[in-house]
């Protein structure tokens, strides 16, 4: 075991080689600039992120296909990360049930340090390799699942350990990092390394790196859900109307896609027990709610296929 001084020297050397930790000489005068110029410069820096994400399109597409395949066989998607990266996974997972009507167990976000770390920093949590293994073991991770490790630096011990364990269990292991040749990428089946360069404030990876992570996780779940039939003509048809706004959106969706007025859309939704997808099927085919539900089940929830089967 290396002593503390040796380990610190190794870590400093490792960090010095990361793009996300680099200092940009052009930003040495930030504290001297007026607010308008600060806004301009930070916005210009942020505009680099979508281009960097686009450069990893092939890897993202492979990841989406792998996730979708496992979803279809009853698998889960599990995000793992520490700090900002962990919060990105938790955020994306928490948005899936209201947006796509998924069970909360289908997409899960694990963050180093547990729930307290969602709001506050937890000391040394990202270095706890055992915690990652325990969390995944408790979930009984297996070959039908996908584990996505997120780390801006690409070297977070919690994430490396989690991805390594997941892969040993036969799960699909995907890494999202902001540096090339990352340690998490080396232990993953698919490495999505979105190189966003030095941060606007050196080392503050909640900035461009965090934005890149958000864009990538958006695609992983949104595109896999599209492929699972949870949208129709670009609109959400499996959303859960858990509040007044979402109830209104459900009525608007049915009205727009079925070409009917608000009263008819609301009536169809009531008959369908609040299911936008079933209401659309009933309106499109004239089938009863019971017939429509059976057709959707036979079509694996794909609305287009269910409509074709009943016409």
PDB file of C-alpha atoms in Angstrom:
ATOM      1  CA  UNK A   1       0.000   0.000   0.000  1.00  0.00           C
ATOM      2  CA  UNK A   2       1.426   3.439  -0.927  1.00  0.00           C
ATOM      3  CA  UNK A   3       1.730   5.937   1.933  1.00  0.00           C
ATOM      4  CA  UNK A   4      -0.409   9.102   1.993  1.00  0.00           C
ATOM      5  CA  UNK A   5       2.303  11.285   0.452  1.00  0.00           C
ATOM      6  CA  UNK A   6       2.874   8.881  -2.427  1.00  0.00           C
ATOM      7  CA  UNK A   7      -0.850   8.523  -3.032  1.00  0.00           C
ATOM      8  CA  UNK A   8      -1.322  12.300  -3.021  1.00  0.00           C
ATOM      9  CA  UNK A   9       1.505  12.725  -5.528  1.00  0.00           C
ATOM     10  CA  UNK A  10      -0.051  10.090  -7.788  1.00  0.00           C
ATOM     11  CA  UNK A  11      -3.465  11.732  -7.546  1.00  0.00           C
ATOM     12  CA  UNK A  12      -2.109  15.201  -8.318  1.00  0.00           C
ATOM     13  CA  UNK A  13      -0.314  13.816 -11.350  1.00  0.00           C
ATOM     14  CA  UNK A  14      -3.471  12.022 -12.483  1.00  0.00           C
ATOM     15  CA  UNK A  15      -5.628  15.144 -12.150  1.00  0.00           C
ATOM     16  CA  UNK A  16      -3.072  17.286 -13.982  1.00  0.00           C
ATOM     17  CA  UNK A  17      -3.622  15.190 -17.091  1.00  0.00           C
ATOM     18  CA  UNK A  18      -7.408  15.628 -17.192  1.00  0.00           C
ATOM     19  CA  UNK A  19      -8.974  18.161 -19.574  1.00  0.00           C
ATOM     20  CA  UNK A  20     -11.697  18.905 -17.023  1.00  0.00           C
ATOM     21  CA  UNK A  21      -9.073  20.011 -14.484  1.00  0.00           C
ATOM     22  CA  UNK A  22      -7.068  22.160 -16.896  1.00  0.00           C
ATOM     23  CA  UNK A  23      -6.825  25.915 -16.500  1.00  0.00           C
ATOM     24  CA  UNK A  24      -7.521  28.116 -19.524  1.00  0.00           C
ATOM     25  CA  UNK A  25      -5.175  31.103 -19.638  1.00  0.00           C
ATOM     26  CA  UNK A  26      -7.867  33.177 -21.381  1.00  0.00           C
ATOM     27  CA  UNK A  27     -10.030  33.028 -18.264  1.00  0.00           C
ATOM     28  CA  UNK A  28      -7.510  34.436 -15.822  1.00  0.00           C
ATOM     29  CA  UNK A  29      -9.231  37.815 -15.898  1.00  0.00           C
ATOM     30  CA  UNK A  30     -12.824  36.738 -15.195  1.00  0.00           C
ATOM     31  CA  UNK A  31     -13.046  38.707 -11.954  1.00  0.00           C
ATOM     32  CA  UNK A  32     -12.156  41.897 -13.859  1.00  0.00           C
ATOM     33  CA  UNK A  33     -14.930  41.605 -16.467  1.00  0.00           C
ATOM     34  CA  UNK A  34     -18.343  43.230 -16.394  1.00  0.00           C
ATOM     35  CA  UNK A  35     -21.415  41.005 -16.095  1.00  0.00           C
ATOM     36  CA  UNK A  36     -22.454  41.223 -19.746  1.00  0.00           C
ATOM     37  CA  UNK A  37     -19.028  40.001 -20.868  1.00  0.00           C
ATOM     38  CA  UNK A  38     -19.104  37.185 -18.302  1.00  0.00           C
ATOM     39  CA  UNK A  39     -22.468  36.067 -19.677  1.00  0.00           C
ATOM     40  CA  UNK A  40     -21.145  36.174 -23.237  1.00  0.00           C
ATOM     41  CA  UNK A  41     -18.034  34.170 -22.426  1.00  0.00           C
ATOM     42  CA  UNK A  42     -19.805  31.524 -20.355  1.00  0.00           C
ATOM     43  CA  UNK A  43     -22.504  31.107 -22.996  1.00  0.00           C
ATOM     44  CA  UNK A  44     -19.854  30.739 -25.693  1.00  0.00           C
ATOM     45  CA  UNK A  45     -18.205  28.013 -23.627  1.00  0.00           C
ATOM     46  CA  UNK A  46     -21.509  26.203 -23.098  1.00  0.00           C
ATOM     47  CA  UNK A  47     -22.123  26.118 -26.844  1.00  0.00           C
ATOM     48  CA  UNK A  48     -19.239  23.666 -27.189  1.00  0.00           C
ATOM     49  CA  UNK A  49     -21.194  20.977 -25.330  1.00  0.00           C
ATOM     50  CA  UNK A  50     -23.763  19.888 -27.967  1.00  0.00           C
ATOM     51  CA  UNK A  51     -20.993  19.532 -30.553  1.00  0.00           C
ATOM     52  CA  UNK A  52     -18.968  17.349 -28.184  1.00  0.00           C
ATOM     53  CA  UNK A  53     -22.039  15.190 -27.519  1.00  0.00           C
ATOM     54  CA  UNK A  54     -22.705  14.839 -31.263  1.00  0.00           C
ATOM     55  CA  UNK A  55     -19.200  13.441 -31.722  1.00  0.00           C
ATOM     56  CA  UNK A  56     -20.211  10.469 -29.564  1.00  0.00           C
ATOM     57  CA  UNK A  57     -23.415   9.715 -31.498  1.00  0.00           C
ATOM     58  CA  UNK A  58     -22.326   6.199 -32.499  1.00  0.00           C
ATOM     59  CA  UNK A  59     -21.600   5.168 -28.912  1.00  0.00           C
ATOM     60  CA  UNK A  60     -24.849   6.721 -27.676  1.00  0.00           C
ATOM     61  CA  UNK A  61     -26.842   4.852 -30.329  1.00  0.00           C
ATOM     62  CA  UNK A  62     -25.211   1.558 -29.302  1.00  0.00           C
ATOM     63  CA  UNK A  63     -26.075   2.291 -25.696  1.00  0.00           C
ATOM     64  CA  UNK A  64     -29.717   3.092 -26.525  1.00  0.00           C
ATOM     65  CA  UNK A  65     -30.087  -0.150 -28.484  1.00  0.00           C
ATOM     66  CA  UNK A  66     -28.543  -2.162 -25.645  1.00  0.00           C
ATOM     67  CA  UNK A  67     -30.763  -0.536 -23.034  1.00  0.00           C
ATOM     68  CA  UNK A  68     -33.891  -1.002 -25.165  1.00  0.00           C
ATOM     69  CA  UNK A  69     -33.156  -4.663 -25.775  1.00  0.00           C
ATOM     70  CA  UNK A  70     -32.819  -5.289 -22.048  1.00  0.00           C
ATOM     71  CA  UNK A  71     -35.931  -3.248 -21.224  1.00  0.00           C
ATOM     72  CA  UNK A  72     -37.930  -5.435 -23.607  1.00  0.00           C
ATOM     73  CA  UNK A  73     -36.784  -8.507 -21.697  1.00  0.00           C
ATOM     74  CA  UNK A  74     -37.735  -7.042 -18.326  1.00  0.00           C
ATOM     75  CA  UNK A  75     -34.399  -5.476 -17.435  1.00  0.00           C
ATOM     76  CA  UNK A  76     -33.634  -2.265 -15.582  1.00  0.00           C
ATOM     77  CA  UNK A  77     -31.471   0.784 -16.158  1.00  0.00           C
ATOM     78  CA  UNK A  78     -29.359   1.814 -13.165  1.00  0.00           C
ATOM     79  CA  UNK A  79     -27.360   5.048 -13.020  1.00  0.00           C
ATOM     80  CA  UNK A  80     -24.370   5.333 -10.667  1.00  0.00           C
ATOM     81  CA  UNK A  81     -22.362   8.419  -9.847  1.00  0.00           C
ATOM     82  CA  UNK A  82     -21.028  10.730  -7.159  1.00  0.00           C
ATOM     83  CA  UNK A  83     -21.779  14.410  -6.621  1.00  0.00           C
ATOM     84  CA  UNK A  84     -23.140  16.220  -9.677  1.00  0.00           C
ATOM     85  CA  UNK A  85     -22.811  13.100 -11.826  1.00  0.00           C
ATOM     86  CA  UNK A  86     -24.827  11.065  -9.346  1.00  0.00           C
ATOM     87  CA  UNK A  87     -27.501  13.750  -9.161  1.00  0.00           C
ATOM     88  CA  UNK A  88     -27.855  13.709 -12.946  1.00  0.00           C
ATOM     89  CA  UNK A  89     -28.684  10.008 -12.821  1.00  0.00           C
ATOM     90  CA  UNK A  90     -31.120  10.432  -9.931  1.00  0.00           C
ATOM     91  CA  UNK A  91     -32.834  13.311 -11.749  1.00  0.00           C
ATOM     92  CA  UNK A  92     -33.255  11.381 -14.984  1.00  0.00           C
ATOM     93  CA  UNK A  93     -34.540   8.287 -13.176  1.00  0.00           C
ATOM     94  CA  UNK A  94     -37.067  10.298 -11.161  1.00  0.00           C
ATOM     95  CA  UNK A  95     -38.513  11.887 -14.305  1.00  0.00           C
ATOM     96  CA  UNK A  96     -39.262   8.601 -16.065  1.00  0.00           C
ATOM     97  CA  UNK A  97     -42.420   7.518 -14.163  1.00  0.00           C
ATOM     98  CA  UNK A  98     -44.419  10.745 -14.740  1.00  0.00           C
ATOM     99  CA  UNK A  99     -43.147  11.168 -18.301  1.00  0.00           C
ATOM    100  CA  UNK A 100     -43.393   7.606 -19.573  1.00  0.00           C
ATOM    101  CA  UNK A 101     -45.602   5.820 -17.057  1.00  0.00           C
ATOM    102  CA  UNK A 102     -42.812   3.477 -16.020  1.00  0.00           C
ATOM    103  CA  UNK A 103     -42.558   1.634 -12.740  1.00  0.00           C
ATOM    104  CA  UNK A 104     -40.052   3.413 -10.433  1.00  0.00           C
ATOM    105  CA  UNK A 105     -37.957   0.238 -10.375  1.00  0.00           C
ATOM    106  CA  UNK A 106     -37.381   0.343 -14.158  1.00  0.00           C
ATOM    107  CA  UNK A 107     -34.931   3.275 -14.096  1.00  0.00           C
ATOM    108  CA  UNK A 108     -33.030   3.809 -10.843  1.00  0.00           C
ATOM    109  CA  UNK A 109     -30.462   6.383  -9.757  1.00  0.00           C
ATOM    110  CA  UNK A 110     -27.785   5.432  -7.218  1.00  0.00           C
ATOM    111  CA  UNK A 111     -25.587   8.160  -5.756  1.00  0.00           C
ATOM    112  CA  UNK A 112     -22.473   7.685  -3.640  1.00  0.00           C
ATOM    113  CA  UNK A 113     -23.382   8.511  -0.064  1.00  0.00           C
ATOM    114  CA  UNK A 114     -27.053   7.650  -0.511  1.00  0.00           C
ATOM    115  CA  UNK A 115     -30.034  10.001  -0.389  1.00  0.00           C
ATOM    116  CA  UNK A 116     -28.329  12.651   1.813  1.00  0.00           C
ATOM    117  CA  UNK A 117     -25.820  13.148  -1.026  1.00  0.00           C
ATOM    118  CA  UNK A 118     -28.571  14.336  -3.362  1.00  0.00           C
ATOM    119  CA  UNK A 119     -28.674  17.631  -1.463  1.00  0.00           C
ATOM    120  CA  UNK A 120     -25.349  17.794   0.371  1.00  0.00           C
ATOM    121  CA  UNK A 121     -21.791  16.619  -0.126  1.00  0.00           C
ATOM    122  CA  UNK A 122     -20.986  13.405   1.765  1.00  0.00           C
ATOM    123  CA  UNK A 123     -17.337  13.143   2.793  1.00  0.00           C
ATOM    124  CA  UNK A 124     -15.302  10.468   0.970  1.00  0.00           C
ATOM    125  CA  UNK A 125     -18.440   8.882  -0.536  1.00  0.00           C
ATOM    126  CA  UNK A 126     -17.001   8.820  -4.045  1.00  0.00           C
ATOM    127  CA  UNK A 127     -14.033   6.766  -2.820  1.00  0.00           C
ATOM    128  CA  UNK A 128     -16.220   4.048  -1.267  1.00  0.00           C
ATOM    129  CA  UNK A 129     -15.776   1.149  -3.675  1.00  0.00           C
ATOM    130  CA  UNK A 130     -17.579  -1.349  -1.445  1.00  0.00           C
ATOM    131  CA  UNK A 131     -20.743   0.784  -1.267  1.00  0.00           C
ATOM    132  CA  UNK A 132     -21.220   0.504  -5.024  1.00  0.00           C
ATOM    133  CA  UNK A 133     -20.985  -3.283  -4.916  1.00  0.00           C
ATOM    134  CA  UNK A 134     -23.347  -3.532  -1.942  1.00  0.00           C
ATOM    135  CA  UNK A 135     -25.949  -1.342  -3.661  1.00  0.00           C
ATOM    136  CA  UNK A 136     -25.880  -3.378  -6.866  1.00  0.00           C
ATOM    137  CA  UNK A 137     -25.826  -6.683  -5.013  1.00  0.00           C
ATOM    138  CA  UNK A 138     -28.886  -5.601  -3.023  1.00  0.00           C
ATOM    139  CA  UNK A 139     -30.649  -4.913  -6.316  1.00  0.00           C
ATOM    140  CA  UNK A 140     -29.663  -8.369  -7.593  1.00  0.00           C
ATOM    141  CA  UNK A 141     -28.142  -6.896 -10.743  1.00  0.00           C
ATOM    142  CA  UNK A 142     -27.987  -9.419 -13.559  1.00  0.00           C
ATOM    143  CA  UNK A 143     -27.672 -10.037 -17.270  1.00  0.00           C
ATOM    144  CA  UNK A 144     -30.955  -8.319 -18.153  1.00  0.00           C
ATOM    145  CA  UNK A 145     -29.884  -5.029 -16.592  1.00  0.00           C
ATOM    146  CA  UNK A 146     -27.877  -2.029 -17.736  1.00  0.00           C
ATOM    147  CA  UNK A 147     -25.640  -0.054 -15.378  1.00  0.00           C
ATOM    148  CA  UNK A 148     -24.545   3.418 -16.485  1.00  0.00           C
ATOM    149  CA  UNK A 149     -21.618   4.881 -14.550  1.00  0.00           C
ATOM    150  CA  UNK A 150     -21.283   8.669 -14.731  1.00  0.00           C
ATOM    151  CA  UNK A 151     -18.071  10.497 -13.805  1.00  0.00           C
ATOM    152  CA  UNK A 152     -16.729  13.725 -15.259  1.00  0.00           C
ATOM    153  CA  UNK A 153     -13.138  12.843 -14.417  1.00  0.00           C
ATOM    154  CA  UNK A 154     -13.718   9.248 -15.475  1.00  0.00           C
ATOM    155  CA  UNK A 155     -11.779   8.000 -12.435  1.00  0.00           C
ATOM    156  CA  UNK A 156     -14.322   7.953  -9.568  1.00  0.00           C
ATOM    157  CA  UNK A 157     -13.621   4.789  -7.493  1.00  0.00           C
ATOM    158  CA  UNK A 158     -17.328   4.310  -6.622  1.00  0.00           C
ATOM    159  CA  UNK A 159     -18.209   4.228 -10.331  1.00  0.00           C
ATOM    160  CA  UNK A 160     -15.260   2.058 -11.400  1.00  0.00           C
ATOM    161  CA  UNK A 161     -16.154  -0.493  -8.746  1.00  0.00           C
ATOM    162  CA  UNK A 162     -19.844  -0.464  -9.665  1.00  0.00           C
ATOM    163  CA  UNK A 163     -19.256  -0.910 -13.386  1.00  0.00           C
ATOM    164  CA  UNK A 164     -16.717  -3.681 -12.804  1.00  0.00           C
ATOM    165  CA  UNK A 165     -19.121  -5.575 -10.545  1.00  0.00           C
ATOM    166  CA  UNK A 166     -22.056  -5.039 -12.927  1.00  0.00           C
ATOM    167  CA  UNK A 167     -20.100  -6.426 -15.836  1.00  0.00           C
ATOM    168  CA  UNK A 168     -19.052  -9.453 -13.787  1.00  0.00           C
ATOM    169  CA  UNK A 169     -22.749 -10.146 -13.210  1.00  0.00           C
ATOM    170  CA  UNK A 170     -23.417 -10.054 -16.952  1.00  0.00           C
ATOM    171  CA  UNK A 171     -25.074  -6.624 -17.021  1.00  0.00           C
ATOM    172  CA  UNK A 172     -24.396  -4.169 -19.835  1.00  0.00           C
ATOM    173  CA  UNK A 173     -21.909  -1.624 -18.472  1.00  0.00           C
ATOM    174  CA  UNK A 174     -21.923   1.886 -19.955  1.00  0.00           C
ATOM    175  CA  UNK A 175     -19.591   4.728 -18.966  1.00  0.00           C
ATOM    176  CA  UNK A 176     -20.240   8.463 -19.384  1.00  0.00           C
ATOM    177  CA  UNK A 177     -17.084  10.546 -18.869  1.00  0.00           C
ATOM    178  CA  UNK A 178     -15.742  13.948 -19.865  1.00  0.00           C
ATOM    179  CA  UNK A 179     -12.152  12.851 -20.503  1.00  0.00           C
ATOM    180  CA  UNK A 180     -10.556  10.594 -23.117  1.00  0.00           C
ATOM    181  CA  UNK A 181      -9.246   7.136 -22.244  1.00  0.00           C
ATOM    182  CA  UNK A 182     -11.079   7.212 -18.925  1.00  0.00           C
ATOM    183  CA  UNK A 183     -10.737   4.569 -16.241  1.00  0.00           C
ATOM    184  CA  UNK A 184     -14.496   3.995 -16.212  1.00  0.00           C
ATOM    185  CA  UNK A 185     -14.487   3.661 -19.991  1.00  0.00           C
ATOM    186  CA  UNK A 186     -11.830   0.958 -19.727  1.00  0.00           C
ATOM    187  CA  UNK A 187     -14.059  -1.249 -17.554  1.00  0.00           C
ATOM    188  CA  UNK A 188     -17.275  -0.632 -19.541  1.00  0.00           C
ATOM    189  CA  UNK A 189     -18.780  -2.342 -22.569  1.00  0.00           C
ATOM    190  CA  UNK A 190     -19.577   1.045 -24.104  1.00  0.00           C
ATOM    191  CA  UNK A 191     -17.626   4.218 -23.315  1.00  0.00           C
ATOM    192  CA  UNK A 192     -19.347   7.539 -24.038  1.00  0.00           C
ATOM    193  CA  UNK A 193     -16.504   9.996 -23.535  1.00  0.00           C
ATOM    194  CA  UNK A 194     -17.826  13.503 -24.228  1.00  0.00           C
ATOM    195  CA  UNK A 195     -14.734  15.705 -24.130  1.00  0.00           C
ATOM    196  CA  UNK A 196     -15.932  19.187 -23.243  1.00  0.00           C
ATOM    197  CA  UNK A 197     -12.508  20.647 -22.413  1.00  0.00           C
ATOM    198  CA  UNK A 198     -11.484  22.937 -19.529  1.00  0.00           C
ATOM    199  CA  UNK A 199     -14.360  24.223 -17.414  1.00  0.00           C
ATOM    200  CA  UNK A 200     -15.305  27.900 -17.285  1.00  0.00           C
ATOM    201  CA  UNK A 201     -14.113  27.758 -13.673  1.00  0.00           C
ATOM    202  CA  UNK A 202     -11.250  25.271 -13.607  1.00  0.00           C
ATOM    203  CA  UNK A 203     -12.303  21.903 -12.195  1.00  0.00           C
ATOM    204  CA  UNK A 204     -15.971  22.850 -11.644  1.00  0.00           C
ATOM    205  CA  UNK A 205     -17.450  19.868 -13.446  1.00  0.00           C
ATOM    206  CA  UNK A 206     -21.023  20.817 -12.586  1.00  0.00           C
ATOM    207  CA  UNK A 207     -20.703  23.175 -15.572  1.00  0.00           C
ATOM    208  CA  UNK A 208     -19.963  21.851 -19.085  1.00  0.00           C
ATOM    209  CA  UNK A 209     -19.408  18.294 -17.914  1.00  0.00           C
ATOM    210  CA  UNK A 210     -22.712  18.319 -16.030  1.00  0.00           C
ATOM    211  CA  UNK A 211     -24.516  19.748 -19.044  1.00  0.00           C
ATOM    212  CA  UNK A 212     -23.054  17.043 -21.270  1.00  0.00           C
ATOM    213  CA  UNK A 213     -24.116  14.350 -18.792  1.00  0.00           C
ATOM    214  CA  UNK A 214     -27.664  15.722 -18.778  1.00  0.00           C
ATOM    215  CA  UNK A 215     -27.841  15.699 -22.575  1.00  0.00           C
ATOM    216  CA  UNK A 216     -26.586  12.115 -22.755  1.00  0.00           C
ATOM    217  CA  UNK A 217     -28.884  10.675 -20.070  1.00  0.00           C
ATOM    218  CA  UNK A 218     -31.782  12.518 -21.712  1.00  0.00           C
ATOM    219  CA  UNK A 219     -31.069  10.555 -24.873  1.00  0.00           C
ATOM    220  CA  UNK A 220     -30.555   7.202 -23.170  1.00  0.00           C
ATOM    221  CA  UNK A 221     -34.001   7.174 -21.585  1.00  0.00           C
ATOM    222  CA  UNK A 222     -35.968   9.271 -24.080  1.00  0.00           C
ATOM    223  CA  UNK A 223     -34.813   7.346 -27.143  1.00  0.00           C
ATOM    224  CA  UNK A 224     -35.194   3.935 -25.524  1.00  0.00           C
ATOM    225  CA  UNK A 225     -38.722   4.889 -24.435  1.00  0.00           C
ATOM    226  CA  UNK A 226     -39.550   6.000 -27.988  1.00  0.00           C
ATOM    227  CA  UNK A 227     -38.401   2.612 -29.228  1.00  0.00           C
ATOM    228  CA  UNK A 228     -40.607   0.955 -26.586  1.00  0.00           C
ATOM    229  CA  UNK A 229     -43.648   2.762 -27.979  1.00  0.00           C
ATOM    230  CA  UNK A 230     -44.126   5.247 -25.165  1.00  0.00           C
ATOM    231  CA  UNK A 231     -44.571   8.108 -27.614  1.00  0.00           C
ATOM    232  CA  UNK A 232     -46.791   8.502 -30.651  1.00  0.00           C
ATOM    233  CA  UNK A 233     -46.217  11.080 -33.375  1.00  0.00           C
ATOM    234  CA  UNK A 234     -43.757  12.864 -31.125  1.00  0.00           C
ATOM    235  CA  UNK A 235     -46.030  13.144 -28.084  1.00  0.00           C
ATOM    236  CA  UNK A 236     -46.072  11.393 -24.703  1.00  0.00           C
ATOM    237  CA  UNK A 237     -48.801   8.757 -24.612  1.00  0.00           C
ATOM    238  CA  UNK A 238     -47.830   6.890 -21.447  1.00  0.00           C
ATOM    239  CA  UNK A 239     -47.553   9.891 -19.138  1.00  0.00           C
ATOM    240  CA  UNK A 240     -49.144   9.667 -15.690  1.00  0.00           C
ATOM    241  CA  UNK A 241     -51.579  12.497 -14.885  1.00  0.00           C
ATOM    242  CA  UNK A 242     -50.375  12.992 -11.307  1.00  0.00           C
ATOM    243  CA  UNK A 243     -51.333  16.666 -11.134  1.00  0.00           C
ATOM    244  CA  UNK A 244     -53.670  19.206 -12.749  1.00  0.00           C
ATOM    245  CA  UNK A 245     -51.143  20.255 -15.387  1.00  0.00           C
ATOM    246  CA  UNK A 246     -50.484  16.688 -16.500  1.00  0.00           C
ATOM    247  CA  UNK A 247     -54.226  15.951 -16.577  1.00  0.00           C
ATOM    248  CA  UNK A 248     -54.715  18.939 -18.873  1.00  0.00           C
ATOM    249  CA  UNK A 249     -51.777  17.787 -20.994  1.00  0.00           C
ATOM    250  CA  UNK A 250     -53.368  14.328 -21.305  1.00  0.00           C
ATOM    251  CA  UNK A 251     -56.600  15.868 -22.609  1.00  0.00           C
ATOM    252  CA  UNK A 252     -54.668  18.104 -24.988  1.00  0.00           C
ATOM    253  CA  UNK A 253     -52.644  15.147 -26.281  1.00  0.00           C
ATOM    254  CA  UNK A 254     -55.747  13.077 -27.002  1.00  0.00           C
ATOM    255  CA  UNK A 255     -57.500  16.054 -28.584  1.00  0.00           C
ATOM    256  CA  UNK A 256     -54.522  16.862 -30.815  1.00  0.00           C
ATOM    257  CA  UNK A 257     -53.683  13.343 -31.939  1.00  0.00           C
ATOM    258  CA  UNK A 258     -57.268  12.144 -32.385  1.00  0.00           C
ATOM    259  CA  UNK A 259     -58.508  15.386 -33.917  1.00  0.00           C
ATOM    260  CA  UNK A 260     -61.420  15.723 -31.492  1.00  0.00           C
ATOM    261  CA  UNK A 261     -62.659  18.456 -29.186  1.00  0.00           C
ATOM    262  CA  UNK A 262     -61.831  18.782 -25.507  1.00  0.00           C
ATOM    263  CA  UNK A 263     -65.118  17.260 -24.232  1.00  0.00           C
ATOM    264  CA  UNK A 264     -64.730  14.156 -26.424  1.00  0.00           C
ATOM    265  CA  UNK A 265     -61.068  13.796 -25.449  1.00  0.00           C
ATOM    266  CA  UNK A 266     -61.916  14.063 -21.748  1.00  0.00           C
ATOM    267  CA  UNK A 267     -64.715  11.507 -22.129  1.00  0.00           C
ATOM    268  CA  UNK A 268     -62.440   9.057 -23.929  1.00  0.00           C
ATOM    269  CA  UNK A 269     -59.829   9.434 -21.187  1.00  0.00           C
ATOM    270  CA  UNK A 270     -62.420   8.669 -18.522  1.00  0.00           C
ATOM    271  CA  UNK A 271     -63.474   5.525 -20.391  1.00  0.00           C
ATOM    272  CA  UNK A 272     -59.829   4.524 -20.698  1.00  0.00           C
ATOM    273  CA  UNK A 273     -59.182   4.972 -16.985  1.00  0.00           C
ATOM    274  CA  UNK A 274     -56.898   7.937 -17.658  1.00  0.00           C
ATOM    275  CA  UNK A 275     -54.699   6.104 -20.199  1.00  0.00           C
ATOM    276  CA  UNK A 276     -53.837   8.433 -23.084  1.00  0.00           C
ATOM    277  CA  UNK A 277     -52.696   5.522 -25.230  1.00  0.00           C
ATOM    278  CA  UNK A 278     -55.883   3.522 -24.703  1.00  0.00           C
ATOM    279  CA  UNK A 279     -58.080   6.578 -25.263  1.00  0.00           C
ATOM    280  CA  UNK A 280     -56.366   7.212 -28.598  1.00  0.00           C
ATOM    281  CA  UNK A 281     -56.790   3.581 -29.616  1.00  0.00           C
ATOM    282  CA  UNK A 282     -60.508   3.621 -28.789  1.00  0.00           C
ATOM    283  CA  UNK A 283     -61.051   6.849 -30.720  1.00  0.00           C
ATOM    284  CA  UNK A 284     -59.034   5.629 -33.717  1.00  0.00           C
ATOM    285  CA  UNK A 285     -60.749   2.235 -34.045  1.00  0.00           C
ATOM    286  CA  UNK A 286     -64.100   2.414 -32.286  1.00  0.00           C
ATOM    287  CA  UNK A 287     -63.123  -0.579 -30.161  1.00  0.00           C
ATOM    288  CA  UNK A 288     -64.219  -0.858 -26.538  1.00  0.00           C
ATOM    289  CA  UNK A 289     -61.769  -0.062 -23.765  1.00  0.00           C
ATOM    290  CA  UNK A 290     -61.517  -3.782 -22.991  1.00  0.00           C
ATOM    291  CA  UNK A 291     -60.778  -4.698 -26.611  1.00  0.00           C
ATOM    292  CA  UNK A 292     -58.265  -1.883 -26.851  1.00  0.00           C
ATOM    293  CA  UNK A 293     -56.452  -2.956 -23.695  1.00  0.00           C
ATOM    294  CA  UNK A 294     -56.132  -6.502 -25.043  1.00  0.00           C
ATOM    295  CA  UNK A 295     -54.852  -5.224 -28.394  1.00  0.00           C
ATOM    296  CA  UNK A 296     -52.239  -3.036 -26.691  1.00  0.00           C
ATOM    297  CA  UNK A 297     -51.035  -5.940 -24.602  1.00  0.00           C
ATOM    298  CA  UNK A 298     -50.732  -8.114 -27.704  1.00  0.00           C
ATOM    299  CA  UNK A 299     -48.811  -5.327 -29.457  1.00  0.00           C
ATOM    300  CA  UNK A 300     -46.352  -4.919 -26.562  1.00  0.00           C
ATOM    301  CA  UNK A 301     -47.716  -1.439 -25.940  1.00  0.00           C
ATOM    302  CA  UNK A 302     -46.968  -0.159 -29.463  1.00  0.00           C
ATOM    303  CA  UNK A 303     -49.943   2.052 -30.343  1.00  0.00           C
ATOM    304  CA  UNK A 304     -49.370   1.990 -34.102  1.00  0.00           C
ATOM    305  CA  UNK A 305     -49.371  -1.822 -34.115  1.00  0.00           C
ATOM    306  CA  UNK A 306     -52.479  -2.023 -31.948  1.00  0.00           C
ATOM    307  CA  UNK A 307     -54.359   0.376 -34.229  1.00  0.00           C
ATOM    308  CA  UNK A 308     -53.364  -1.661 -37.278  1.00  0.00           C
ATOM    309  CA  UNK A 309     -54.510  -4.876 -35.616  1.00  0.00           C
ATOM    310  CA  UNK A 310     -57.975  -3.499 -34.845  1.00  0.00           C
ATOM    311  CA  UNK A 311     -58.643  -1.907 -38.223  1.00  0.00           C
TER     312      UNK A 311
END
